[in-house]
Short mmCIF file of C-alpha atoms and ligand atoms in Angstrom, two decimals:
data_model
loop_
_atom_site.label_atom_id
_atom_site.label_comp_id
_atom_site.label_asym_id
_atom_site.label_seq_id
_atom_site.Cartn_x
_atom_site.Cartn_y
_atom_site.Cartn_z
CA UNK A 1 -3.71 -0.20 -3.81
CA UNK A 2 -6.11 0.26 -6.38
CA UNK A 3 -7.69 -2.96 -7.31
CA UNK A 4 -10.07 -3.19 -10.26
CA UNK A 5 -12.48 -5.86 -9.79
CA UNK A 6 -13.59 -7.61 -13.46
CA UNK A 7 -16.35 -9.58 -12.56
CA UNK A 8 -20.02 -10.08 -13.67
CA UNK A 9 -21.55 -11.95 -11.11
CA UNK A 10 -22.55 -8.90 -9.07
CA UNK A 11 -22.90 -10.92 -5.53
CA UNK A 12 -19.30 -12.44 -5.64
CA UNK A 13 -18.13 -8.59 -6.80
CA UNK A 14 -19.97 -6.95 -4.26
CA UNK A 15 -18.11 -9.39 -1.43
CA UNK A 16 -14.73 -9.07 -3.19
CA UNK A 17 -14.98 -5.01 -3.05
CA UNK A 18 -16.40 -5.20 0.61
CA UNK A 19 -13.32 -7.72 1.81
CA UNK A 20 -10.95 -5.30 -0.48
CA UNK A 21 -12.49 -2.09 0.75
CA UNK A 22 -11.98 -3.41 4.45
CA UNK A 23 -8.38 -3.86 3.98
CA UNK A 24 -7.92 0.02 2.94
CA UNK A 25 -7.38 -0.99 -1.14
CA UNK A 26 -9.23 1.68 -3.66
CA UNK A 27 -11.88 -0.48 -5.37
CA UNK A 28 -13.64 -0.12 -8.99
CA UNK A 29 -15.59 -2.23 -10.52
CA UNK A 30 -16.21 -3.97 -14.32
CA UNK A 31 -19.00 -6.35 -15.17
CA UNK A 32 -18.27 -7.19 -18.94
CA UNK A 33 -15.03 -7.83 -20.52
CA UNK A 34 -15.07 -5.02 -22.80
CA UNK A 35 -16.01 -2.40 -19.68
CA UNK A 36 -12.80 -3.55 -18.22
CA UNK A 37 -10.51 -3.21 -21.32
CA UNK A 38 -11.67 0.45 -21.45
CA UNK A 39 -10.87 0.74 -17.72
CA UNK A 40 -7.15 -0.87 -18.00
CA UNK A 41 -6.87 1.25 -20.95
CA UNK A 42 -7.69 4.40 -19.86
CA UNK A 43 -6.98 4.41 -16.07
CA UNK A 44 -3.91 3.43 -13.85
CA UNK A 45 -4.50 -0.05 -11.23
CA UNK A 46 -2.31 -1.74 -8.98
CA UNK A 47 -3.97 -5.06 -9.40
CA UNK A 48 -6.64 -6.51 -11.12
CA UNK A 49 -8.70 -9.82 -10.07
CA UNK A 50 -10.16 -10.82 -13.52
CA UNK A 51 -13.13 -13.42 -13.98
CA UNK A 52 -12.65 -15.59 -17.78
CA UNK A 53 -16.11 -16.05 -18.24
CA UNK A 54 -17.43 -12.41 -19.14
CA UNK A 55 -19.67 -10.82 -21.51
CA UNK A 56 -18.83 -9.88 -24.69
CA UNK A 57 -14.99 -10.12 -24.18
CA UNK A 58 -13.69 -12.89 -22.06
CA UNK A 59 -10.68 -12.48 -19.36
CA UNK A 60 -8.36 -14.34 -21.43
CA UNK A 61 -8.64 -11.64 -24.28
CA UNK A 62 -9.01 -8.96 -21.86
CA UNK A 63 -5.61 -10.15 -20.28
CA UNK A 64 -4.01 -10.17 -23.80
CA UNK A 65 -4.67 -7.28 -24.39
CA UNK A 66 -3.53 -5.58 -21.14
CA UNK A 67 -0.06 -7.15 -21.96
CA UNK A 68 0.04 -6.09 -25.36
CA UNK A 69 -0.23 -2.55 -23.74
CA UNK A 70 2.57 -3.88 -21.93
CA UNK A 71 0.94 -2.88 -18.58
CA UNK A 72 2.45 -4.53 -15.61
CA UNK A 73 -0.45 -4.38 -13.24
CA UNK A 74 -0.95 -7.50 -10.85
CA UNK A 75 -3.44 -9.86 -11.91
CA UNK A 76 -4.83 -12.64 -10.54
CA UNK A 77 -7.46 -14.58 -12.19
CA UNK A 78 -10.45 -15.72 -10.34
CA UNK A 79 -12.58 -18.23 -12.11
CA UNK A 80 -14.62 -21.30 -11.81
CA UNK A 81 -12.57 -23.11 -14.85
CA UNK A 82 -10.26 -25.43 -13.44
CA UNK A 83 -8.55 -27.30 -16.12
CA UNK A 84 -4.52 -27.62 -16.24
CA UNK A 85 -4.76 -26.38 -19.18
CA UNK A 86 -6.96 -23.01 -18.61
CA UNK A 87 -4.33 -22.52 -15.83
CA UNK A 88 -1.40 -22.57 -18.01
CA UNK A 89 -2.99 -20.74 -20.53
CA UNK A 90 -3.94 -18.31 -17.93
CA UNK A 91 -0.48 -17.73 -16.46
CA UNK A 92 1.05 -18.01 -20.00
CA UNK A 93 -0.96 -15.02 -21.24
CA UNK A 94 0.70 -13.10 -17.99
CA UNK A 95 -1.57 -13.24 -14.87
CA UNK A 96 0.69 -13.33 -11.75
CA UNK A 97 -1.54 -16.21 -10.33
CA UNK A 98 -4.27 -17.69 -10.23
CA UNK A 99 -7.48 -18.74 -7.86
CA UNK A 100 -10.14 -21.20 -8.64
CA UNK A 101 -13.95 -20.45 -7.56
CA UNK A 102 -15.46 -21.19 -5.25
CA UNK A 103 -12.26 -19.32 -2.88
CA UNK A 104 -12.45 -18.41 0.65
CA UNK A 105 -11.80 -14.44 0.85
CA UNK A 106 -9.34 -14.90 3.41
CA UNK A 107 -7.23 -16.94 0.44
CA UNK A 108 -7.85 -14.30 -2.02
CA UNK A 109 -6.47 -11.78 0.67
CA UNK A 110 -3.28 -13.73 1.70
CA UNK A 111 -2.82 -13.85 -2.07
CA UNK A 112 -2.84 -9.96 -2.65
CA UNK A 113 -0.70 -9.40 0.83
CA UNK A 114 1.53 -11.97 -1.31
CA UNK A 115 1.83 -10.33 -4.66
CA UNK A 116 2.15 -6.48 -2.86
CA UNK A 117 5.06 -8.08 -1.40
CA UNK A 118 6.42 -9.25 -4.46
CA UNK A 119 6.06 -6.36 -5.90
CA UNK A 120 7.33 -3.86 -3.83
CA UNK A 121 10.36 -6.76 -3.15
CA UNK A 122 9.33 -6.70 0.91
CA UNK A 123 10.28 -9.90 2.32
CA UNK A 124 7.50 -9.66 5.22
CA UNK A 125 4.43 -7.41 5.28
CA UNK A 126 5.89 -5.41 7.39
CA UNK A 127 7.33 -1.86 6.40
CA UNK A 128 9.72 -0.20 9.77
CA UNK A 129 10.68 3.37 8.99
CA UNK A 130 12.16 4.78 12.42
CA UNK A 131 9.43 4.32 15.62
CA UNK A 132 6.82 3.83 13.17
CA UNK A 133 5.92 0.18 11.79
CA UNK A 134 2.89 -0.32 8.82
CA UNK A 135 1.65 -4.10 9.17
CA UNK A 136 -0.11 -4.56 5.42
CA UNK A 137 -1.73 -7.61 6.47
CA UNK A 138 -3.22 -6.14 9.84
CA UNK A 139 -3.90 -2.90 8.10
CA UNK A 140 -2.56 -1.28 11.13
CA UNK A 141 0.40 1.33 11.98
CA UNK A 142 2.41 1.31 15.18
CA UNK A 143 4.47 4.27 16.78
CA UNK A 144 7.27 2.67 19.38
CA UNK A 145 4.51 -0.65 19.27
CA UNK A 146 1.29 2.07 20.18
CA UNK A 147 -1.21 1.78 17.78
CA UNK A 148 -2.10 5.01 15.94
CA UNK A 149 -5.52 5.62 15.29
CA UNK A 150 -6.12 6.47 11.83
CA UNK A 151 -8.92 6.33 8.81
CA UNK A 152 -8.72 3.86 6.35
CA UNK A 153 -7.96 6.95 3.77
CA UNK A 154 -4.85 7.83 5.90
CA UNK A 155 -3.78 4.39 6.34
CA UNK A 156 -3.44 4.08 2.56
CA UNK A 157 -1.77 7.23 1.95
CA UNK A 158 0.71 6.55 4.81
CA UNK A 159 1.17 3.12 2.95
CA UNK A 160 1.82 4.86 -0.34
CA UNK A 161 4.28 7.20 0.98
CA UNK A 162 6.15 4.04 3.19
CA UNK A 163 6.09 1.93 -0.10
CA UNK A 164 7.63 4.65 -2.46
CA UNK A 165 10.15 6.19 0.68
CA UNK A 166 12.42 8.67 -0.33
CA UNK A 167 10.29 9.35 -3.55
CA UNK A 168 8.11 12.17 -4.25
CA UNK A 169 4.15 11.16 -4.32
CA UNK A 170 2.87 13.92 -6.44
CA UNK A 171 -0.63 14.87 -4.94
CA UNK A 172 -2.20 13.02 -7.99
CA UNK A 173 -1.14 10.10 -7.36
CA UNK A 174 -2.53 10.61 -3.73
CA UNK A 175 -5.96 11.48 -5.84
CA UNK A 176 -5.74 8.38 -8.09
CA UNK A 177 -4.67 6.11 -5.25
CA UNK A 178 -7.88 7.26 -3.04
CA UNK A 179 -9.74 6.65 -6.29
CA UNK A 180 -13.67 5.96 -5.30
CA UNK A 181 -13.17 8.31 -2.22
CA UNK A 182 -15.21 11.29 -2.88
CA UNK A 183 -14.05 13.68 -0.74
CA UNK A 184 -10.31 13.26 -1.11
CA UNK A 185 -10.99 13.86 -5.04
CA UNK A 186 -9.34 17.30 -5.40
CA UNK A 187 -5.90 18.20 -4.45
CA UNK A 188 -7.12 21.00 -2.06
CA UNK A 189 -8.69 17.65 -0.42
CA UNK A 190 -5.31 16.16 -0.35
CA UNK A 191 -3.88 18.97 1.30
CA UNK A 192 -6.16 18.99 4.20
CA UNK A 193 -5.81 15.83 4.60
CA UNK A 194 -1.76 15.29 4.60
CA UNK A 195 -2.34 17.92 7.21
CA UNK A 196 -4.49 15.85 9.36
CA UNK A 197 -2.03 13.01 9.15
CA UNK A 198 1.16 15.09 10.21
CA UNK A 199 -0.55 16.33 13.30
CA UNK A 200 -1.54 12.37 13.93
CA UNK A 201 2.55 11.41 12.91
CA UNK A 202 3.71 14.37 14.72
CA UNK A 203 4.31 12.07 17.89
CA UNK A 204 6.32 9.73 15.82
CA UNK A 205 9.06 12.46 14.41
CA UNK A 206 8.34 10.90 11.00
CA UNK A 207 7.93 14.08 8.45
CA UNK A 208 5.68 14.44 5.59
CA UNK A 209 7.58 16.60 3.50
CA UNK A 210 5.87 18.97 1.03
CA UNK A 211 8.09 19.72 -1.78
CA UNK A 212 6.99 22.69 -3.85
CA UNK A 213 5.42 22.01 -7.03
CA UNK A 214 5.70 18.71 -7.04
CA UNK A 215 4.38 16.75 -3.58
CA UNK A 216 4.75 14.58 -0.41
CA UNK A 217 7.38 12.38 -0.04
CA UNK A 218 8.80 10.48 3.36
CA UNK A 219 12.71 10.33 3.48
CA UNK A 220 14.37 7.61 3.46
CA UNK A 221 14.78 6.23 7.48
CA UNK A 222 18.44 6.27 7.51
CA UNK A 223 18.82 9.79 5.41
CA UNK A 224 17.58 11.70 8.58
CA UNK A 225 20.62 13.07 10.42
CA UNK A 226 18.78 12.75 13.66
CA UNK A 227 17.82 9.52 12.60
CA1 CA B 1 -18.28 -15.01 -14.85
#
């Protein structure tokens, strides 16, 4: 996931990114309201965990504005304003929930396992696709229960292709997904490294198709006559 982190007090954003970063998510990083309008407005994010009180535009605006785009990125707010009524406001204006400061990081991360569940409409945070099995919240993958040892860049493309299954991934979004990686910032990168993870799959049976032109995609379980 890539998770844009609009925040100002650079110690709690710094933590956020490091717990986010550990869990395999894509992480960039706004201090000021307006820095993170231009970001929502000019770049693509999964989910955004937006502070109210921020310089020069606060997180209520910035979340107006977002869904006067009519983006549908996640948000959750993160803020030390408590009140009912900055809550309702809040979820009014379209954040998908809500977390009051101070928060425990293991909360905020049960919270995004939550809302990628919601929004891929997976009823555990599990994802099974033949021998293989992708636990979200362990950020681990399984062949026939065997762990398979892989980078925290592979893990989230492997996630990306299990999430979008029978769908093409064009190798862009592979680029914008590993957004903040710099060596998986070209598509030549992206090739070399869906390489690296077929060899590591190969075990499995599970392909990584490449189809011309266009991308990666993993088929659909069940559409694999040898399935
Ligand atoms: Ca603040």
């Amino acid at each position: 996931m890539r998770i844009l982190i609009v925040e100002d007090d650079a110690m709690l954003a710094e933590a956020v990114a490091a717990a986010m970063r550990q869990s395999a998510h894509v992480v960039s990083h706004a201090a000021s309201g307006d820095e993170a309008d231009l970001a929502l407005s000019t770049r693509e994010f999964d989910l955004v965990l937006l502070d109210l009180g921020l310089p020069r535009m606060d997180g209520f605006e910035v979340l107006r504005r977002l869904r006067q785009r009519r983006s549908k990125v996640l948000v959750i707010i993160l803020t030390a304003r408590d009140s009912p009524g900055d809550r309702v406001k809040g979820l009014d204006l379209g954040a998908d929930d809500y977390l009051v400061k101070p928060f425990q990081l293991a909360e905020l991360e049960a919270r995004v396992r939550a809302l990628i569940r919601r929004a891929h409409a997976i009823a555990s945070s599990e994802i099974v696709h033949g021998p293989l099995k992708l636990d979200m919240a362990g950020r681990r993958l399984y062949c026939d229960g065997r762990p398979v040892e892989l980078s925290a860049r592979e893990l989230a493309v492997v996630e990306l292709l299990l999430l979008r299954e029978g769908r093409v991934v064009t190798k862009q979004q592979i680029v914008d997904h590993l957004y903040g990686w710099e060596d998986v910032s070209t598509s030549n990168a992206v090739e070399v490294f869906v390489y690296r993870l077929r060899r590591k799959l190969d075990a499995s049976g599970v392909d990584i198709k490449t189809v011309r032109g266009m991308g990666y995609l993993i088929e659909k379980a069940g559409d694999r006559p040898d399935a």
